[in-house]
Coordinates of C-alpha atoms in Angstrom, one line a residue:
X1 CA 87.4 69.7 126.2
X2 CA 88.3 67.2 123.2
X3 CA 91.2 66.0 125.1
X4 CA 88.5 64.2 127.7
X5 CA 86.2 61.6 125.7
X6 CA 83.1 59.6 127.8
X7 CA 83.6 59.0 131.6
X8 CA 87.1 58.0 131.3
X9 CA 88.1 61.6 130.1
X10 CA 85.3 62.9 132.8
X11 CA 87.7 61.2 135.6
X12 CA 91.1 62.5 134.0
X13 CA 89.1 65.8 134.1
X14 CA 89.3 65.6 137.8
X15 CA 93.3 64.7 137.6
X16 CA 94.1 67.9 140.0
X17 CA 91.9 66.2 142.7
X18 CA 93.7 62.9 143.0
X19 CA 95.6 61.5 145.7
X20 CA 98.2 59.1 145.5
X21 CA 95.5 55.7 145.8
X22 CA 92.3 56.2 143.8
X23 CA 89.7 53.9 143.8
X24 CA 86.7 54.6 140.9
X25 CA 83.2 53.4 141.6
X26 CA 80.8 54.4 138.7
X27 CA 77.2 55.8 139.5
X28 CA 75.7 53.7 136.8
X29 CA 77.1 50.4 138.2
X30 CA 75.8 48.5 141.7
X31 CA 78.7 46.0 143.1
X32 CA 79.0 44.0 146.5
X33 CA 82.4 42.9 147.6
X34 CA 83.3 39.4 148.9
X35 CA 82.0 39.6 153.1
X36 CA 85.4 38.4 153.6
X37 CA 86.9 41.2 151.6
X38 CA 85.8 44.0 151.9
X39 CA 85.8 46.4 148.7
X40 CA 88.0 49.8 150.4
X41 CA 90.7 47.6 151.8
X42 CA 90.5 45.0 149.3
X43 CA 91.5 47.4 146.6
X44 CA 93.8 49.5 148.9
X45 CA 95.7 46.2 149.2
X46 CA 96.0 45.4 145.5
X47 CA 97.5 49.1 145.1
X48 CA 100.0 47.8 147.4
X49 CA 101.0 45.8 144.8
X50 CA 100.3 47.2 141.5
X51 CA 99.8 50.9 140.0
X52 CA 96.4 49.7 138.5
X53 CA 93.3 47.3 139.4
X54 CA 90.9 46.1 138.8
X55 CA 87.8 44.5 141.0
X56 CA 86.7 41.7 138.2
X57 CA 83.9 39.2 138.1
X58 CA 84.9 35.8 136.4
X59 CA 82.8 35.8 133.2
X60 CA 83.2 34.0 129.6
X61 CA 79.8 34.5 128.6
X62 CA 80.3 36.1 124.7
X63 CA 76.9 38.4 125.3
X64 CA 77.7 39.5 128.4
X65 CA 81.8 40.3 127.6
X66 CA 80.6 42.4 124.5
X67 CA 78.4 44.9 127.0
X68 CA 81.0 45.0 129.5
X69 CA 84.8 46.1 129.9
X70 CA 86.3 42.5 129.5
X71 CA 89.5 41.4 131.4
X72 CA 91.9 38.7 130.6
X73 CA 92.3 37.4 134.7
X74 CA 95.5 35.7 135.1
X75 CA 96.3 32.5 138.3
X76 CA 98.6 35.3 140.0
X77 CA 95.2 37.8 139.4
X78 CA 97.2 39.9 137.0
X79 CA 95.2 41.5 134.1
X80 CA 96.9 40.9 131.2
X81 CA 94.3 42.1 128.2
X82 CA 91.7 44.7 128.8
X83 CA 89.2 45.8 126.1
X84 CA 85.7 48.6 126.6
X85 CA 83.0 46.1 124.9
X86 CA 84.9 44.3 122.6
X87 CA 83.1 43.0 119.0
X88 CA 85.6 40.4 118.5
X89 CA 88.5 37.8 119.8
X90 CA 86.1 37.1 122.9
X91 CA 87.9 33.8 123.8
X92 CA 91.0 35.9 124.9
X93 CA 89.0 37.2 128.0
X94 CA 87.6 35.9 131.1
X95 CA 86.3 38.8 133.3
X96 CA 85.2 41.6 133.5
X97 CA 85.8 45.0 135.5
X98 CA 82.7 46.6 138.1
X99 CA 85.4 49.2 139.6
X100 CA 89.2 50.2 138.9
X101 CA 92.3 51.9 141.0
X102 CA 95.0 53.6 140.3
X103 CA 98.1 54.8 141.6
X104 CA 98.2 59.0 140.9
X105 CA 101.8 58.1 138.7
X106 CA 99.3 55.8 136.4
X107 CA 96.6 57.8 135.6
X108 CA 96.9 59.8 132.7
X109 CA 98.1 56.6 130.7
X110 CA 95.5 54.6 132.3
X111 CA 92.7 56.7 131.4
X112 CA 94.1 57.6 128.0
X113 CA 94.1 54.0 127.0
X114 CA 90.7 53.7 128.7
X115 CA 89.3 56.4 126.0
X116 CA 91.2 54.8 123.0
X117 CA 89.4 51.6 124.2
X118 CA 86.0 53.0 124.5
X119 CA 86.5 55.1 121.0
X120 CA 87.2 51.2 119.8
X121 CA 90.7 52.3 119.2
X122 CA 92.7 48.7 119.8
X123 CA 94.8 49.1 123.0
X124 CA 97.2 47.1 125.1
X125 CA 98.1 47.5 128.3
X126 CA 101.8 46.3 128.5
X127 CA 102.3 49.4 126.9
X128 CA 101.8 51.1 129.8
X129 CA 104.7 49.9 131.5
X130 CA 102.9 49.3 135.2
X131 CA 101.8 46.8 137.1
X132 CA 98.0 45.7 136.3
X133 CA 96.1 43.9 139.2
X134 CA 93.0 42.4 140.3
X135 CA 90.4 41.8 142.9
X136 CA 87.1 39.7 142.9
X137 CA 84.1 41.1 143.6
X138 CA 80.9 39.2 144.4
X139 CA 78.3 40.9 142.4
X140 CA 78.1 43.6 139.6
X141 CA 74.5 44.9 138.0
X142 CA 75.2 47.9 135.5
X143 CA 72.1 50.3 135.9
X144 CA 73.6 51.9 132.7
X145 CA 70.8 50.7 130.7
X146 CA 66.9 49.6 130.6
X147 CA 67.8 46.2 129.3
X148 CA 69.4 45.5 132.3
X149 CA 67.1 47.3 134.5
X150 CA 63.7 45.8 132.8
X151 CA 65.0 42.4 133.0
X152 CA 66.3 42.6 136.5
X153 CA 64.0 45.0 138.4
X154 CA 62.1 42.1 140.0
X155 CA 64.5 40.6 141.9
X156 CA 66.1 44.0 142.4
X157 CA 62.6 44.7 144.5
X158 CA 63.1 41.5 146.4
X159 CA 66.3 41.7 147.2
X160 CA 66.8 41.9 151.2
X161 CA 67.2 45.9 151.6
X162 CA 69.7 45.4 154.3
X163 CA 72.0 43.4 151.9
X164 CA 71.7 46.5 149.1
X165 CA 74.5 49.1 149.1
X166 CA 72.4 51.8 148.1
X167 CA 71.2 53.8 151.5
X168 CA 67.9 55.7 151.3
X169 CA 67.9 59.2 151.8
X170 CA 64.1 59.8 152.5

């Protein structure tokens, strides 16, 4: 279907399916949530308060907003500029996303100006006329590609296994 471009049209694909809080986790991406904060309630509570979040790391590293879906973190934790791996104006952001939510009345707008961002289409997300929020997240590592994975895999390995999110199946 042309109408649904990259993941973000894969999850608008799905739109029949959601409920009225929806929380996103991609399977490329490995995050951990604050202990004190769990990530379920955590984003459950930021839906309280907004129609759309965001769990954010705090980031102003120019190579690593560029690979990333950069966030422009405000004090209150609003988001008030969100770009899919932006080439230019890096400066404007601070953050960037490892998992999203959204309130059911949000999603088609959200996820359209997701695929307009990641078809490097220029977006703005005060045009969608709903609150934007935020929560912080501890850690992020995108599996999405074998830079990351080459350059990480040996601390992956010793990593504590009881600290790791992913749960063994054999």
């Amino acid at each position: 279907d042309n109408r649904h471009y990259e993941w973000a049209g894969s999850i608008l694909s799905a739109e029949l399916l959601f409920g009225e809080r929806n929380l996103v986790l991609l399977p490329d991406s490995r995050l951990v949530a604050p202990p004190e904060s769990p990530l379920v309630p955590s984003a459950l509570a930021a839906l309280e308060k907004s129609s759309i979040v965001f769990g954010y790391m705090n980031e102003t590293r120019e190579e690593r907003l560029r690979v990333l879906g950069a966030l422009k973190v405000e004090a209150d934790s609003s988001i008030s500029a969100f770009c899919d791996k932006p080439n230019d104006n890096l400066e404007r952001f601070n953050a960037f996303w490892g998992c999203f939510g959204f309130k059911q009345k949000a999603a088609r707008s959200l996820l359209n100006l997701m695929m307009k961002s990641i078809a490097r289409e220029p977006v703005d997300l005060q045009s969608l006329h709903q609150s934007v929020g935020s929560f912080p997240l501890l850690s992020y590592f995108d599996l999405g590609t074998w830079r990351n994975l080459a350059d990480n895999a040996p601390d992956m390995r010793q990593e504590d296994p009881r600290k790791c999110p992913v749960i063994p199946i054999d």
